[in-house]
mmCIF file of C-alpha atoms in Angstrom:
data_model
loop_
_atom_site.group_PDB
_atom_site.id
_atom_site.type_symbol
_atom_site.label_atom_id
_atom_site.label_comp_id
_atom_site.label_asym_id
_atom_site.label_seq_id
_atom_site.Cartn_x
_atom_site.Cartn_y
_atom_site.Cartn_z
ATOM 1 C CA UNK A 1 18.097 20.094 0.576
ATOM 2 C CA UNK A 2 14.773 18.737 2.095
ATOM 3 C CA UNK A 3 11.830 21.080 1.273
ATOM 4 C CA UNK A 4 8.467 21.365 3.207
ATOM 5 C CA UNK A 5 6.820 18.974 0.905
ATOM 6 C CA UNK A 6 9.692 16.346 1.319
ATOM 7 C CA UNK A 7 9.122 16.461 4.683
ATOM 8 C CA UNK A 8 5.359 16.046 4.769
ATOM 9 C CA UNK A 9 5.393 13.370 2.182
ATOM 10 C CA UNK A 10 8.072 11.478 4.573
ATOM 11 C CA UNK A 11 5.823 11.716 7.608
ATOM 12 C CA UNK A 12 2.692 10.531 5.358
ATOM 13 C CA UNK A 13 4.957 7.595 4.363
ATOM 14 C CA UNK A 14 5.712 6.528 8.012
ATOM 15 C CA UNK A 15 1.934 7.002 8.497
ATOM 16 C CA UNK A 16 1.154 4.540 5.528
ATOM 17 C CA UNK A 17 3.888 2.355 6.704
ATOM 18 C CA UNK A 18 2.152 1.962 9.894
ATOM 19 C CA UNK A 19 -1.045 1.280 8.384
ATOM 20 C CA UNK A 20 0.145 -1.477 6.146
ATOM 21 C CA UNK A 21 1.953 -3.158 8.993
ATOM 22 C CA UNK A 22 -1.352 -3.099 10.962
ATOM 23 C CA UNK A 23 -3.126 -4.937 8.265
ATOM 24 C CA UNK A 24 -0.551 -7.657 8.223
ATOM 25 C CA UNK A 25 -1.016 -7.802 11.989
ATOM 26 C CA UNK A 26 -4.611 -8.163 11.518
ATOM 27 C CA UNK A 27 -4.192 -11.028 8.953
ATOM 28 C CA UNK A 28 -1.391 -12.645 11.352
ATOM 29 C CA UNK A 29 -4.132 -12.773 14.112
ATOM 30 C CA UNK A 30 -6.856 -14.442 11.916
ATOM 31 C CA UNK A 31 -4.307 -17.028 10.879
ATOM 32 C CA UNK A 32 -3.179 -17.519 14.748
ATOM 33 C CA UNK A 33 0.291 -17.084 14.377
ATOM 34 C CA UNK A 34 3.002 -16.319 16.987
ATOM 35 C CA UNK A 35 4.628 -13.197 17.779
ATOM 36 C CA UNK A 36 7.364 -13.902 15.051
ATOM 37 C CA UNK A 37 4.661 -14.494 12.317
ATOM 38 C CA UNK A 38 3.028 -11.126 13.496
ATOM 39 C CA UNK A 39 6.373 -9.355 12.799
ATOM 40 C CA UNK A 40 7.026 -11.014 9.681
ATOM 41 C CA UNK A 41 3.573 -10.269 7.999
ATOM 42 C CA UNK A 42 3.639 -6.546 9.504
ATOM 43 C CA UNK A 43 7.228 -6.086 7.949
ATOM 44 C CA UNK A 44 6.413 -7.578 4.481
ATOM 45 C CA UNK A 45 3.270 -5.802 4.066
ATOM 46 C CA UNK A 46 4.610 -2.438 4.963
ATOM 47 C CA UNK A 47 8.127 -2.518 3.211
ATOM 48 C CA UNK A 48 7.898 -5.657 0.913
ATOM 49 C CA UNK A 49 7.004 -3.833 -2.236
ATOM 50 C CA UNK A 50 9.297 -0.912 -1.842
ATOM 51 C CA UNK A 51 12.134 -3.306 -1.202
ATOM 52 C CA UNK A 52 11.077 -4.977 -4.565
ATOM 53 C CA UNK A 53 10.824 -1.750 -6.269
ATOM 54 C CA UNK A 54 14.549 -0.458 -4.956
ATOM 55 C CA UNK A 55 16.173 -4.030 -5.964
ATOM 56 C CA UNK A 56 14.605 -3.743 -9.545
ATOM 57 C CA UNK A 57 15.628 -0.048 -9.898
ATOM 58 C CA UNK A 58 19.104 -0.585 -8.332
ATOM 59 C CA UNK A 59 18.299 1.675 -5.757
ATOM 60 C CA UNK A 60 20.691 0.035 -3.210
ATOM 61 C CA UNK A 61 20.944 -0.194 -0.009
ATOM 62 C CA UNK A 62 17.185 -0.161 -0.100
ATOM 63 C CA UNK A 63 15.234 2.569 1.677
ATOM 64 C CA UNK A 64 14.741 0.650 5.086
ATOM 65 C CA UNK A 65 18.607 -0.021 5.163
ATOM 66 C CA UNK A 66 19.278 3.746 4.655
ATOM 67 C CA UNK A 67 16.738 4.789 6.996
ATOM 68 C CA UNK A 68 16.087 2.128 9.862
ATOM 69 C CA UNK A 69 13.110 4.470 11.061
ATOM 70 C CA UNK A 70 10.891 2.371 8.678
ATOM 71 C CA UNK A 71 11.957 -0.936 10.836
ATOM 72 C CA UNK A 72 11.161 0.986 14.129
ATOM 73 C CA UNK A 73 7.821 2.076 12.668
ATOM 74 C CA UNK A 74 6.975 -1.793 11.781
ATOM 75 C CA UNK A 75 8.200 -3.090 15.193
ATOM 76 C CA UNK A 76 6.176 -0.468 16.950
ATOM 77 C CA UNK A 77 2.864 -1.126 14.828
ATOM 78 C CA UNK A 78 3.311 -4.956 15.393
ATOM 79 C CA UNK A 79 3.591 -4.470 19.313
ATOM 80 C CA UNK A 80 0.928 -2.143 19.475
ATOM 81 C CA UNK A 81 -1.471 -3.886 17.097
ATOM 82 C CA UNK A 82 -1.197 -6.993 19.060
ATOM 83 C CA UNK A 83 -2.270 -5.081 21.930
ATOM 84 C CA UNK A 84 -5.077 -3.060 20.183
ATOM 85 C CA UNK A 85 -6.938 -6.031 18.650
ATOM 86 C CA UNK A 86 -7.338 -7.425 22.247
ATOM 87 C CA UNK A 87 -9.282 -4.216 23.303
ATOM 88 C CA UNK A 88 -12.709 -4.882 23.705
ATOM 89 C CA UNK A 89 -13.933 -1.658 22.141
ATOM 90 C CA UNK A 90 -12.721 -1.930 18.515
ATOM 91 C CA UNK A 91 -12.564 1.043 15.978
ATOM 92 C CA UNK A 92 -15.092 1.726 13.341
ATOM 93 C CA UNK A 93 -15.038 -0.702 10.391
ATOM 94 C CA UNK A 94 -14.105 2.216 8.132
ATOM 95 C CA UNK A 95 -11.087 3.523 9.760
ATOM 96 C CA UNK A 96 -8.653 0.975 8.649
ATOM 97 C CA UNK A 97 -9.818 0.809 4.854
ATOM 98 C CA UNK A 98 -9.807 4.557 4.403
ATOM 99 C CA UNK A 99 -6.387 4.673 5.947
ATOM 100 C CA UNK A 100 -5.186 2.127 3.791
ATOM 101 C CA UNK A 101 -6.408 3.654 1.000
ATOM 102 C CA UNK A 102 -4.427 6.748 1.725
ATOM 103 C CA UNK A 103 -1.401 4.672 2.502
ATOM 104 C CA UNK A 104 -1.929 3.081 -1.074
ATOM 105 C CA UNK A 105 -2.206 6.408 -2.952
ATOM 106 C CA UNK A 106 1.041 7.530 -1.342
ATOM 107 C CA UNK A 107 2.981 4.595 -1.977
ATOM 108 C CA UNK A 108 1.933 4.512 -5.239
ATOM 109 C CA UNK A 109 3.183 8.353 -5.747
ATOM 110 C CA UNK A 110 6.258 7.791 -3.992
ATOM 111 C CA UNK A 111 7.052 4.643 -5.925
ATOM 112 C CA UNK A 112 6.353 6.493 -9.517
ATOM 113 C CA UNK A 113 8.301 9.427 -8.431
ATOM 114 C CA UNK A 114 11.301 7.439 -7.441
ATOM 115 C CA UNK A 115 11.159 5.469 -10.681
ATOM 116 C CA UNK A 116 11.066 8.571 -12.868
ATOM 117 C CA UNK A 117 14.012 10.026 -10.791
ATOM 118 C CA UNK A 118 15.892 7.048 -11.650
ATOM 119 C CA UNK A 119 15.291 7.950 -15.468
ATOM 120 C CA UNK A 120 12.767 4.882 -16.243
ATOM 121 C CA UNK A 121 9.991 5.857 -18.862
ATOM 122 C CA UNK A 122 6.442 6.429 -17.875
ATOM 123 C CA UNK A 123 5.212 2.968 -18.140
ATOM 124 C CA UNK A 124 8.029 1.666 -15.884
ATOM 125 C CA UNK A 125 7.075 4.427 -13.523
ATOM 126 C CA UNK A 126 3.420 3.097 -13.389
ATOM 127 C CA UNK A 127 4.719 -0.474 -12.845
ATOM 128 C CA UNK A 128 6.994 0.639 -10.022
ATOM 129 C CA UNK A 129 3.895 2.767 -8.506
ATOM 130 C CA UNK A 130 1.686 -0.285 -8.553
ATOM 131 C CA UNK A 131 4.379 -2.751 -7.342
ATOM 132 C CA UNK A 132 5.125 -0.385 -4.500
ATOM 133 C CA UNK A 133 1.599 -0.311 -3.563
ATOM 134 C CA UNK A 134 0.423 -3.675 -3.932
ATOM 135 C CA UNK A 135 3.157 -6.058 -3.878
ATOM 136 C CA UNK A 136 3.593 -6.415 0.116
ATOM 137 C CA UNK A 137 -0.124 -7.160 0.354
ATOM 138 C CA UNK A 138 0.514 -9.932 -2.369
ATOM 139 C CA UNK A 139 3.454 -11.321 -0.344
ATOM 140 C CA UNK A 140 1.370 -11.102 3.020
ATOM 141 C CA UNK A 141 -1.422 -13.138 1.285
ATOM 142 C CA UNK A 142 0.766 -15.835 -0.335
ATOM 143 C CA UNK A 143 2.373 -16.347 3.415
ATOM 144 C CA UNK A 144 -1.098 -16.497 5.006
ATOM 145 C CA UNK A 145 -2.178 -19.032 2.087
ATOM 146 C CA UNK A 146 -4.762 -16.790 0.948
ATOM 147 C CA UNK A 147 -5.654 -15.650 -2.751
ATOM 148 C CA UNK A 148 -4.083 -12.078 -3.013
ATOM 149 C CA UNK A 149 -6.737 -9.584 -3.033
ATOM 150 C CA UNK A 150 -5.319 -8.089 -6.142
ATOM 151 C CA UNK A 151 -5.777 -11.092 -8.003
ATOM 152 C CA UNK A 152 -9.559 -11.137 -7.393
ATOM 153 C CA UNK A 153 -12.427 -8.675 -8.212
ATOM 154 C CA UNK A 154 -11.321 -5.850 -5.661
ATOM 155 C CA UNK A 155 -10.483 -2.428 -7.305
ATOM 156 C CA UNK A 156 -7.004 -2.076 -5.632
ATOM 157 C CA UNK A 157 -4.191 -2.285 -8.210
ATOM 158 C CA UNK A 158 -6.420 -0.758 -10.690
ATOM 159 C CA UNK A 159 -6.399 2.402 -8.692
ATOM 160 C CA UNK A 160 -2.643 2.320 -8.506
ATOM 161 C CA UNK A 161 -2.330 1.879 -12.196
ATOM 162 C CA UNK A 162 -4.503 5.059 -12.810
ATOM 163 C CA UNK A 163 -2.739 7.147 -10.218
ATOM 164 C CA UNK A 164 0.581 6.228 -11.706
ATOM 165 C CA UNK A 165 -0.531 7.345 -15.327
ATOM 166 C CA UNK A 166 -1.926 10.335 -13.962
ATOM 167 C CA UNK A 167 1.323 11.094 -12.257
ATOM 168 C CA UNK A 168 3.514 10.551 -15.015
ATOM 169 C CA UNK A 169 1.201 12.329 -17.595
ATOM 170 C CA UNK A 170 0.907 15.281 -15.203
ATOM 171 C CA UNK A 171 4.895 15.769 -15.382
ATOM 172 C CA UNK A 172 4.943 15.184 -18.984
ATOM 173 C CA UNK A 173 2.252 18.123 -19.820
ATOM 174 C CA UNK A 174 4.353 20.329 -17.656
ATOM 175 C CA UNK A 175 2.906 20.407 -14.255
ATOM 176 C CA UNK A 176 4.931 21.004 -11.299
ATOM 177 C CA UNK A 177 5.947 17.994 -8.908
ATOM 178 C CA UNK A 178 3.422 19.092 -6.048
ATOM 179 C CA UNK A 179 0.438 19.251 -8.446
ATOM 180 C CA UNK A 180 1.301 15.864 -9.968
ATOM 181 C CA UNK A 181 1.729 14.622 -6.426
ATOM 182 C CA UNK A 182 -1.848 15.679 -5.491
ATOM 183 C CA UNK A 183 -3.588 14.416 -8.739
ATOM 184 C CA UNK A 184 -2.011 10.882 -8.285
ATOM 185 C CA UNK A 185 -2.899 10.645 -4.417
ATOM 186 C CA UNK A 186 -6.258 12.201 -5.086
ATOM 187 C CA UNK A 187 -7.368 9.858 -7.919
ATOM 188 C CA UNK A 188 -5.922 6.662 -6.148
ATOM 189 C CA UNK A 189 -7.515 7.578 -2.763
ATOM 190 C CA UNK A 190 -10.779 8.508 -4.363
ATOM 191 C CA UNK A 191 -11.190 5.407 -6.774
ATOM 192 C CA UNK A 192 -10.367 3.139 -3.600
ATOM 193 C CA UNK A 193 -12.646 4.781 -1.142
ATOM 194 C CA UNK A 194 -15.555 4.820 -3.821
ATOM 195 C CA UNK A 195 -14.802 1.048 -4.254
ATOM 196 C CA UNK A 196 -15.203 0.461 -0.760
ATOM 197 C CA UNK A 197 -18.442 2.616 -0.297
ATOM 198 C CA UNK A 198 -20.296 1.429 -3.318
ATOM 199 C CA UNK A 199 -18.854 -1.962 -3.384
ATOM 200 C CA UNK A 200 -17.561 -1.683 -6.971
ATOM 201 C CA UNK A 201 -15.803 -4.295 -8.374
ATOM 202 C CA UNK A 202 -14.043 -5.446 -11.587
ATOM 203 C CA UNK A 203 -15.479 -8.192 -13.885
ATOM 204 C CA UNK A 204 -14.356 -11.706 -13.132
ATOM 205 C CA UNK A 205 -12.976 -14.306 -15.421
ATOM 206 C CA UNK A 206 -14.390 -17.625 -15.358
ATOM 207 C CA UNK A 207 -14.098 -20.869 -17.588
ATOM 208 C CA UNK A 208 -17.404 -22.235 -16.087
ATOM 209 C CA UNK A 209 -20.297 -21.919 -18.503
ATOM 210 C CA UNK A 210 -23.341 -19.845 -17.834
ATOM 211 C CA UNK A 211 -26.250 -21.907 -17.032
ATOM 212 C CA UNK A 212 -29.376 -21.032 -18.922
#
């Protein structure tokens, strides 16, 4: 039986899918790809992480095969995005990063939740949550011949790892599912937005010696 919480999560999941797909549209536009390229980048960004997660967990057929609405959301976002980016009036710069942070938080929670539903350990739930949030973006960047953002100094995957840990720990401590969900989403979203606002980043690794 579907609860109200499940319905809200599902609606937010569709929103996150659209946001991630739109980020794929923007990268495709920057690389001057054709319409098919736009669709590919939109799709892999939006559903790539969840697809890999489901294949690893054995949750087949994968989620978008069971529910084709995900594909329709990706297609609609791709076509709408190609039209939107040509408008002379653009959205404020912070709208997409903030929406992306919310989508990242939600995808992390969904990935960790699904892993635990399949009886995995907490550490696997953290990995599956992180993969759900970032793997699609990694595939997108590789196809666009860019260094994936999660492999650089951006605080992105780190936020997912924190959220997955808090979600698993909250359930382990006996908190109800809704509280664990809110803790996870709040932690990932807050850390990601703080990183955007204050330009926070992780230290980088380099083999070059410092010049005194």
